[in-house]
Amino acid sequence: MSTPSFFSFLQALTFANLVCALPSAIVSLTNRSWMPLLTFLVLVQLHGLLLGIPAFRFLWSRDAVNALSSVGVGAVAGALPSAVLLASASGPGVRYFQTVSLAALSGAAVAFASWLWLTRAGRAEEERLARAGNASSPRKAGSPRARAVPGDIPGQAGGKPVAQRSPAMESLLRAIEAKRPSDPLIGARVGGKEIFERLLSAMKDARGVHVGSLLCALGSLAGYACQASVRAQALASGVKQDALLVARGADGKRYLFGDALNQPLAEAKYSVWSLAAGAAKHNGCERLPDIGEIFTHVAETVGTAAFGVPRFPEGHNAGDLPINYLKSMWPVLFPVVKLFCKEPREWPLLFGFALQEALDAGKQAVAQDVALRIVMEAAVPMSKVDLETA
């Protein structure tokens, strides 16, 4: 979830202030005086503006905001002023511990209510964006072999990109641009949901969607997106050599290797592997596939008939080979990817987010360690292929 704006924080703080003012309102009614209620409202609002909002923004920027951290920050923000102001006070009328504890309790309650408001509002906004994207997605049925047909993707006619966009798509893209300054990955994240929904629709038949085929197709696209991203960034920077090593296999085809390719695929913080593995672990996966062994196998089989043939666990398969998914789907989906991503470096991220959606959707059908292996058995070899000679 993206970092909320200052106005959103202010809305949440005001809501929480009003909700948590009930005890003060009761005291005001009992004493027939507005002073206790007004004092509470003013002090909490000041505390929130000066301490609460900065603390919340810090937690959000570190992706560390949750109910527990919010309560902790609220308690500190609420107690700190009282603790400092009363530190040197003494006398029969001073109840230091009780006052600081009450302030901490109030701060924790306000912070928790603010966190509830912000997270609910954030999820509602993401759902709105997703609905806007889904509204522009045609729902056509196809076979698990996943031949992406012309017309499945808006902006396509006869298999060739065209400039037309639906009003719903235009509205979605404007919404993404408006949120991009506060959330640089919003395009990749929403685009990932969009690509996932489109593939889900295109690969659906009378029996539903074959999860193994969906994972294999997305893995193929994610792997190749890493290569396409590296090459596009090199081209944009004016570098003639794109940091990829080109090898000619015994089959006469070209294959690409290099550290620059491995970064978005499996080594960077937001690599395809880290995003997919993170989703799998979130869904209960306790044993991840040996990604190093997959890389070794791919390198050893380059130029042979075994290259790009996934070694699926027993009882699992896909409707087609990764290279066939890639050849049929990439030319049709790539123009859509570029609509959502501002820079080429976001292309692998988009497919990583799409994989997260697929892993979540298929967690009841396929064990997460198996699903993750299917993904990477397709992604790693497809990151190496040269589509011109494949």
Short mmCIF file of C-alpha atoms in Angstrom, two decimals:
data_model
loop_
_atom_site.label_atom_id
_atom_site.label_comp_id
_atom_site.label_asym_id
_atom_site.label_seq_id
_atom_site.Cartn_x
_atom_site.Cartn_y
_atom_site.Cartn_z
CA MET A 1 0.00 0.00 0.00
CA SER A 2 1.32 3.44 -0.92
CA THR A 3 2.22 6.11 1.62
CA PRO A 4 -0.91 8.22 2.29
CA SER A 5 -0.86 11.96 1.64
CA PHE A 6 -0.68 14.50 4.46
CA PHE A 7 -4.36 15.25 3.91
CA SER A 8 -5.21 11.56 4.34
CA PHE A 9 -3.23 11.46 7.58
CA LEU A 10 -5.07 14.58 8.76
CA GLN A 11 -8.44 13.00 7.94
CA ALA A 12 -7.51 9.86 9.85
CA LEU A 13 -6.26 11.84 12.82
CA THR A 14 -9.44 13.91 13.01
CA PHE A 15 -11.61 10.80 12.76
CA ALA A 16 -9.60 9.05 15.49
CA ASN A 17 -9.72 12.16 17.66
CA LEU A 18 -13.49 12.29 17.52
CA VAL A 19 -13.87 8.55 18.15
CA CYS A 20 -11.52 8.57 21.14
CA ALA A 21 -13.05 11.73 22.64
CA LEU A 22 -15.98 9.79 24.11
CA PRO A 23 -14.60 9.64 27.69
CA SER A 24 -13.90 13.38 27.62
CA ALA A 25 -17.39 14.02 26.26
CA ILE A 26 -18.86 12.05 29.17
CA VAL A 27 -16.79 14.09 31.64
CA SER A 28 -17.96 17.30 29.96
CA LEU A 29 -21.59 16.25 30.26
CA THR A 30 -21.12 15.28 33.89
CA ASN A 31 -19.44 18.61 34.76
CA ARG A 32 -21.71 20.57 32.42
CA SER A 33 -18.65 22.14 30.87
CA TRP A 34 -17.20 21.91 27.38
CA MET A 35 -13.67 22.46 28.66
CA PRO A 36 -12.61 18.81 29.18
CA LEU A 37 -13.79 17.83 25.69
CA LEU A 38 -12.25 20.85 23.95
CA THR A 39 -8.99 20.39 25.84
CA PHE A 40 -8.78 16.74 24.75
CA LEU A 41 -9.56 17.53 21.12
CA VAL A 42 -7.05 20.38 20.89
CA LEU A 43 -4.24 18.52 22.67
CA VAL A 44 -4.69 15.33 20.65
CA GLN A 45 -4.81 17.24 17.37
CA LEU A 46 -1.61 19.11 18.27
CA HIS A 47 0.12 15.92 19.36
CA GLY A 48 -0.92 14.23 16.15
CA LEU A 49 0.24 17.06 13.91
CA LEU A 50 3.58 17.55 15.65
CA LEU A 51 4.46 13.96 16.52
CA GLY A 52 1.92 11.45 15.24
CA ILE A 53 1.85 12.22 11.53
CA PRO A 54 5.67 12.41 11.17
CA ALA A 55 5.98 9.10 13.03
CA PHE A 56 3.32 7.46 10.85
CA ARG A 57 4.99 8.68 7.66
CA PHE A 58 8.31 7.29 8.87
CA LEU A 59 6.76 3.87 9.56
CA TRP A 60 5.01 3.87 6.19
CA SER A 61 8.19 4.77 4.34
CA ARG A 62 9.90 1.75 5.97
CA ASP A 63 6.94 -0.51 5.19
CA ALA A 64 6.70 -1.16 8.94
CA VAL A 65 3.23 0.14 9.71
CA ASN A 66 0.81 -2.30 11.34
CA ALA A 67 -1.54 -2.37 14.32
CA LEU A 68 1.22 -3.05 16.86
CA SER A 69 3.67 -0.44 15.57
CA SER A 70 0.84 2.13 15.35
CA VAL A 71 -0.18 1.54 18.95
CA GLY A 72 3.45 1.80 20.07
CA VAL A 73 4.05 5.03 18.20
CA GLY A 74 0.79 6.47 19.48
CA ALA A 75 1.65 5.62 23.08
CA VAL A 76 5.04 7.30 22.80
CA ALA A 77 3.61 10.36 21.03
CA GLY A 78 0.87 10.68 23.63
CA ALA A 79 3.08 10.18 26.68
CA LEU A 80 6.17 12.13 25.62
CA PRO A 81 4.86 15.70 26.11
CA SER A 82 3.37 14.89 29.52
CA ALA A 83 6.49 13.04 30.60
CA VAL A 84 8.72 15.98 29.66
CA LEU A 85 6.49 18.73 31.08
CA LEU A 86 5.89 16.97 34.40
CA ALA A 87 9.40 15.58 34.84
CA SER A 88 10.46 18.35 37.24
CA ALA A 89 7.06 18.90 38.86
CA SER A 90 6.33 17.70 42.38
CA GLY A 91 3.76 18.21 45.09
CA PRO A 92 0.54 16.75 46.42
CA GLY A 93 -1.42 17.62 43.27
CA VAL A 94 0.99 16.01 40.84
CA ARG A 95 0.24 12.45 39.74
CA TYR A 96 3.11 11.86 37.35
CA PHE A 97 2.72 8.15 36.64
CA GLN A 98 -1.06 8.28 36.31
CA THR A 99 -0.96 11.30 34.00
CA VAL A 100 1.72 9.90 31.70
CA SER A 101 0.00 6.49 31.57
CA LEU A 102 -3.33 8.08 30.68
CA ALA A 103 -1.68 10.16 27.97
CA ALA A 104 0.01 7.04 26.57
CA LEU A 105 -3.28 5.13 26.58
CA SER A 106 -5.04 7.98 24.77
CA GLY A 107 -2.25 8.22 22.21
CA ALA A 108 -2.34 4.48 21.57
CA ALA A 109 -6.12 4.55 21.07
CA VAL A 110 -5.93 7.49 18.67
CA ALA A 111 -3.09 5.89 16.69
CA PHE A 112 -4.93 2.58 16.41
CA ALA A 113 -8.07 4.31 15.16
CA SER A 114 -5.97 6.32 12.69
CA TRP A 115 -4.31 3.14 11.42
CA LEU A 116 -7.73 1.52 10.88
CA TRP A 117 -8.95 4.54 8.92
CA LEU A 118 -5.82 4.74 6.75
CA THR A 119 -5.63 1.04 5.92
CA ARG A 120 -9.33 0.80 5.09
CA ALA A 121 -9.12 3.92 2.93
CA GLY A 122 -5.97 2.62 1.20
CA ARG A 123 -7.52 -0.77 0.42
CA ALA A 124 -10.68 0.90 -0.86
CA GLU A 125 -8.60 3.05 -3.23
CA GLU A 126 -6.61 0.07 -4.51
CA GLU A 127 -9.84 -1.87 -5.07
CA ARG A 128 -11.27 1.11 -6.94
CA LEU A 129 -8.21 1.22 -9.19
CA ALA A 130 -8.40 -2.52 -9.76
CA ARG A 131 -12.11 -2.34 -10.60
CA ALA A 132 -11.42 0.46 -13.05
CA GLY A 133 -8.79 -1.71 -14.71
CA ASN A 134 -10.98 -4.79 -14.72
CA ALA A 135 -13.81 -2.83 -16.29
CA SER A 136 -11.64 -2.34 -19.36
CA SER A 137 -10.74 -6.07 -19.62
CA PRO A 138 -12.72 -8.16 -22.10
CA ARG A 139 -13.52 -11.65 -20.83
CA LYS A 140 -12.89 -14.18 -23.57
CA ALA A 141 -12.45 -17.90 -23.10
CA GLY A 142 -9.51 -19.80 -24.51
CA SER A 143 -7.64 -23.06 -24.03
CA PRO A 144 -4.91 -23.76 -21.47
CA ARG A 145 -2.43 -23.69 -24.34
CA ALA A 146 -2.87 -19.94 -24.01
CA ARG A 147 -2.67 -18.67 -27.55
CA ALA A 148 -3.32 -14.98 -26.93
CA VAL A 149 -5.73 -14.03 -29.70
CA PRO A 150 -6.13 -10.61 -31.33
CA GLY A 151 -8.68 -8.58 -29.45
CA ASP A 152 -7.94 -10.08 -26.03
CA ILE A 153 -5.86 -7.03 -25.23
CA PRO A 154 -7.25 -3.48 -25.62
CA GLY A 155 -5.21 -1.46 -28.05
CA GLN A 156 -4.69 -4.43 -30.37
CA ALA A 157 -6.16 -4.98 -33.83
CA GLY A 158 -5.20 -7.96 -35.92
CA GLY A 159 -2.35 -8.70 -33.49
CA LYS A 160 -0.71 -5.29 -34.04
CA PRO A 161 -0.55 -2.45 -31.50
CA VAL A 162 -2.81 0.50 -32.14
CA ALA A 163 -3.13 3.77 -30.26
CA GLN A 164 -6.81 3.49 -29.27
CA ARG A 165 -7.67 3.23 -25.59
CA SER A 166 -11.02 2.83 -23.94
CA PRO A 167 -12.36 5.62 -21.68
CA ALA A 168 -12.06 3.26 -18.71
CA MET A 169 -8.39 2.64 -19.48
CA GLU A 170 -7.72 6.35 -19.90
CA SER A 171 -9.35 7.02 -16.54
CA LEU A 172 -7.30 4.29 -14.88
CA LEU A 173 -4.03 5.59 -16.31
CA ARG A 174 -4.81 9.13 -15.15
CA ALA A 175 -5.51 7.83 -11.65
CA ILE A 176 -2.19 5.99 -11.66
CA GLU A 177 -0.28 9.09 -12.77
CA ALA A 178 -1.90 11.13 -10.00
CA LYS A 179 -0.71 8.64 -7.37
CA ARG A 180 2.71 7.93 -8.88
CA PRO A 181 4.58 10.74 -7.00
CA SER A 182 3.67 9.20 -3.63
CA ASP A 183 3.84 5.59 -4.85
CA PRO A 184 6.40 5.06 -7.65
CA LEU A 185 5.37 1.41 -8.07
CA ILE A 186 1.63 2.03 -8.42
CA GLY A 187 1.76 1.48 -12.19
CA ALA A 188 3.57 -1.85 -11.90
CA ARG A 189 1.29 -3.02 -9.11
CA VAL A 190 -2.00 -2.13 -10.82
CA GLY A 191 -0.60 -3.31 -14.15
CA GLY A 192 0.27 -6.65 -12.56
CA LYS A 193 -3.34 -7.11 -11.49
CA GLU A 194 -4.46 -6.12 -14.97
CA ILE A 195 -2.17 -8.63 -16.71
CA PHE A 196 -3.19 -11.36 -14.27
CA GLU A 197 -6.90 -10.75 -14.91
CA ARG A 198 -6.38 -10.74 -18.67
CA LEU A 199 -4.48 -14.03 -18.64
CA LEU A 200 -7.02 -15.52 -16.25
CA SER A 201 -9.76 -14.65 -18.73
CA ALA A 202 -7.85 -15.71 -21.86
CA MET A 203 -6.85 -19.11 -20.41
CA LYS A 204 -10.26 -20.01 -19.06
CA ASP A 205 -12.17 -22.92 -20.56
CA ALA A 206 -15.32 -24.80 -19.60
CA ARG A 207 -13.53 -26.41 -16.64
CA GLY A 208 -11.99 -23.17 -15.40
CA VAL A 209 -8.32 -22.17 -15.46
CA HIS A 210 -5.50 -24.71 -15.31
CA VAL A 211 -3.31 -23.27 -12.56
CA GLY A 212 -0.11 -24.95 -13.74
CA SER A 213 -0.53 -23.46 -17.21
CA LEU A 214 -1.23 -19.99 -15.78
CA LEU A 215 1.86 -20.11 -13.57
CA CYS A 216 4.04 -21.41 -16.39
CA ALA A 217 2.83 -18.68 -18.75
CA LEU A 218 3.34 -15.89 -16.23
CA GLY A 219 6.75 -17.26 -15.27
CA SER A 220 7.79 -17.27 -18.94
CA LEU A 221 6.70 -13.67 -19.40
CA ALA A 222 8.34 -12.56 -16.14
CA GLY A 223 11.66 -14.11 -17.09
CA TYR A 224 11.74 -12.55 -20.53
CA ALA A 225 10.64 -9.18 -19.09
CA CYS A 226 13.94 -9.11 -17.17
CA GLN A 227 15.93 -9.41 -20.39
CA ALA A 228 13.74 -6.90 -22.23
CA SER A 229 14.15 -4.46 -19.34
CA VAL A 230 17.95 -4.69 -19.30
CA ARG A 231 18.21 -4.24 -23.04
CA ALA A 232 15.80 -1.30 -23.09
CA GLN A 233 17.66 0.47 -20.28
CA ALA A 234 20.97 0.00 -22.10
CA LEU A 235 19.46 1.37 -25.30
CA ALA A 236 18.00 4.38 -23.48
CA SER A 237 21.38 5.18 -21.91
CA GLY A 238 23.11 5.07 -25.28
CA VAL A 239 25.25 2.05 -24.38
CA LYS A 240 25.92 -0.08 -27.42
CA GLN A 241 26.73 -3.22 -25.44
CA ASP A 242 23.78 -4.00 -23.19
CA ALA A 243 25.78 -5.79 -20.46
CA LEU A 244 24.50 -9.18 -21.60
CA LEU A 245 26.80 -11.95 -22.79
CA VAL A 246 25.61 -13.63 -25.97
CA ALA A 247 26.33 -17.32 -26.40
CA ARG A 248 25.59 -19.49 -29.43
CA GLY A 249 24.22 -22.90 -28.52
CA ALA A 250 24.82 -26.18 -30.29
CA ASP A 251 21.38 -25.76 -31.83
CA GLY A 252 22.52 -22.55 -33.53
CA LYS A 253 20.29 -20.33 -31.38
CA ARG A 254 21.46 -17.34 -29.34
CA TYR A 255 21.23 -17.22 -25.55
CA LEU A 256 21.85 -14.29 -23.23
CA PHE A 257 23.56 -14.26 -19.83
CA GLY A 258 25.01 -11.74 -17.39
CA ASP A 259 24.81 -10.24 -13.91
CA ALA A 260 22.64 -7.40 -15.20
CA LEU A 261 20.03 -10.00 -16.18
CA ASN A 262 20.22 -11.89 -12.89
CA GLN A 263 19.53 -8.76 -10.85
CA PRO A 264 15.86 -8.24 -11.81
CA LEU A 265 15.37 -11.99 -12.12
CA ALA A 266 16.62 -13.25 -8.76
CA GLU A 267 19.05 -10.94 -6.95
CA ALA A 268 17.50 -7.48 -6.51
CA LYS A 269 15.27 -6.57 -3.57
CA TYR A 270 12.21 -6.52 -5.82
CA SER A 271 13.30 -9.24 -8.23
CA VAL A 272 10.84 -11.66 -9.81
CA TRP A 273 12.11 -14.37 -7.46
CA SER A 274 11.82 -12.24 -4.30
CA LEU A 275 8.30 -11.06 -5.14
CA ALA A 276 7.08 -14.56 -5.99
CA ALA A 277 8.85 -16.21 -3.05
CA GLY A 278 7.53 -13.52 -0.71
CA ALA A 279 3.97 -14.28 -1.78
CA ALA A 280 4.55 -18.02 -1.43
CA LYS A 281 5.93 -17.62 2.10
CA HIS A 282 3.02 -15.34 2.99
CA ASN A 283 0.70 -18.15 1.88
CA GLY A 284 2.43 -20.66 4.16
CA CYS A 285 5.29 -22.01 2.05
CA GLU A 286 7.97 -23.33 4.42
CA ARG A 287 10.47 -24.79 1.92
CA LEU A 288 11.48 -22.76 -1.11
CA PRO A 289 12.82 -24.39 -4.29
CA ASP A 290 16.59 -24.37 -4.78
CA ILE A 291 16.87 -21.41 -7.15
CA GLY A 292 20.61 -21.98 -7.57
CA GLU A 293 20.00 -25.51 -8.83
CA ILE A 294 17.48 -24.19 -11.37
CA PHE A 295 20.05 -21.70 -12.71
CA THR A 296 22.66 -24.47 -12.93
CA HIS A 297 20.32 -26.78 -14.82
CA VAL A 298 19.39 -24.04 -17.30
CA ALA A 299 23.06 -23.22 -17.96
CA GLU A 300 23.91 -26.90 -18.49
CA THR A 301 21.06 -27.51 -20.94
CA VAL A 302 21.57 -24.47 -23.19
CA GLY A 303 21.45 -25.55 -26.83
CA THR A 304 19.98 -28.97 -26.06
CA ALA A 305 16.48 -30.40 -26.36
CA ALA A 306 16.15 -30.23 -22.56
CA PHE A 307 16.50 -26.43 -22.47
CA GLY A 308 13.29 -24.67 -21.46
CA VAL A 309 11.45 -27.89 -20.65
CA PRO A 310 10.18 -27.48 -17.06
CA ARG A 311 10.88 -30.29 -14.62
CA PHE A 312 7.48 -30.28 -13.00
CA PRO A 313 6.92 -32.15 -9.74
CA GLU A 314 5.07 -35.42 -10.19
CA GLY A 315 1.38 -34.91 -10.87
CA HIS A 316 1.78 -31.40 -12.23
CA ASN A 317 2.07 -30.04 -15.76
CA ALA A 318 1.25 -27.14 -18.06
CA GLY A 319 -0.68 -26.99 -21.31
CA ASP A 320 2.32 -25.86 -23.34
CA LEU A 321 6.05 -25.13 -23.21
CA PRO A 322 7.30 -21.81 -21.81
CA ILE A 323 8.73 -20.73 -25.19
CA ASN A 324 5.33 -21.17 -26.84
CA TYR A 325 3.60 -19.13 -24.14
CA LEU A 326 6.24 -16.46 -24.57
CA LYS A 327 6.06 -16.29 -28.35
CA SER A 328 2.28 -16.06 -28.42
CA MET A 329 1.69 -13.76 -25.46
CA TRP A 330 4.61 -11.33 -25.27
CA PRO A 331 3.92 -9.42 -28.51
CA VAL A 332 0.29 -8.91 -27.51
CA LEU A 333 0.77 -8.10 -23.82
CA PHE A 334 3.91 -5.97 -24.06
CA PRO A 335 2.09 -2.84 -25.33
CA VAL A 336 -0.22 -3.07 -22.31
CA VAL A 337 2.75 -3.43 -19.97
CA LYS A 338 4.21 -0.20 -21.34
CA LEU A 339 0.95 1.62 -20.65
CA PHE A 340 1.28 0.97 -16.93
CA CYS A 341 5.05 1.22 -16.49
CA LYS A 342 6.81 4.54 -16.82
CA GLU A 343 10.29 3.03 -17.10
CA PRO A 344 11.63 -0.30 -18.44
CA ARG A 345 12.99 -1.22 -15.00
CA GLU A 346 9.36 -1.62 -13.87
CA TRP A 347 8.54 -4.35 -16.43
CA PRO A 348 9.85 -7.28 -14.32
CA LEU A 349 8.17 -5.78 -11.25
CA LEU A 350 4.81 -5.76 -13.01
CA PHE A 351 5.08 -9.46 -13.80
CA GLY A 352 6.33 -10.11 -10.27
CA PHE A 353 3.16 -8.52 -8.92
CA ALA A 354 1.10 -10.51 -11.43
CA LEU A 355 2.75 -13.69 -10.11
CA GLN A 356 1.80 -12.72 -6.58
CA GLU A 357 -1.82 -12.48 -7.70
CA ALA A 358 -1.58 -15.90 -9.37
CA LEU A 359 0.04 -17.53 -6.35
CA ASP A 360 -2.67 -16.13 -4.08
CA ALA A 361 -5.43 -17.25 -6.43
CA GLY A 362 -4.06 -20.77 -6.83
CA LYS A 363 -3.01 -21.49 -3.26
CA GLN A 364 -5.91 -23.91 -2.70
CA ALA A 365 -5.19 -25.82 -5.91
CA VAL A 366 -1.39 -26.12 -5.90
CA ALA A 367 1.04 -26.22 -2.97
CA GLN A 368 3.03 -23.00 -2.86
CA ASP A 369 6.46 -24.64 -3.11
CA VAL A 370 5.28 -26.52 -6.21
CA ALA A 371 3.73 -23.36 -7.68
CA LEU A 372 6.94 -21.44 -7.11
CA ARG A 373 9.01 -24.14 -8.79
CA ILE A 374 6.71 -24.09 -11.83
CA VAL A 375 7.17 -20.32 -12.06
CA MET A 376 10.96 -20.35 -11.87
CA GLU A 377 11.39 -23.42 -14.10
CA ALA A 378 9.78 -21.24 -16.78
CA ALA A 379 11.20 -17.84 -15.80
CA VAL A 380 14.91 -18.68 -15.69
CA PRO A 381 15.27 -20.26 -19.15
CA MET A 382 12.97 -17.70 -20.81
CA SER A 383 15.15 -14.90 -19.45
CA LYS A 384 17.97 -16.31 -21.62
CA VAL A 385 16.24 -16.80 -24.97
CA ASP A 386 16.61 -14.60 -28.02
CA LEU A 387 13.15 -14.46 -29.57
CA GLU A 388 14.62 -13.70 -32.98
CA THR A 389 16.31 -17.10 -33.13
CA ALA A 390 14.15 -19.12 -30.72
#
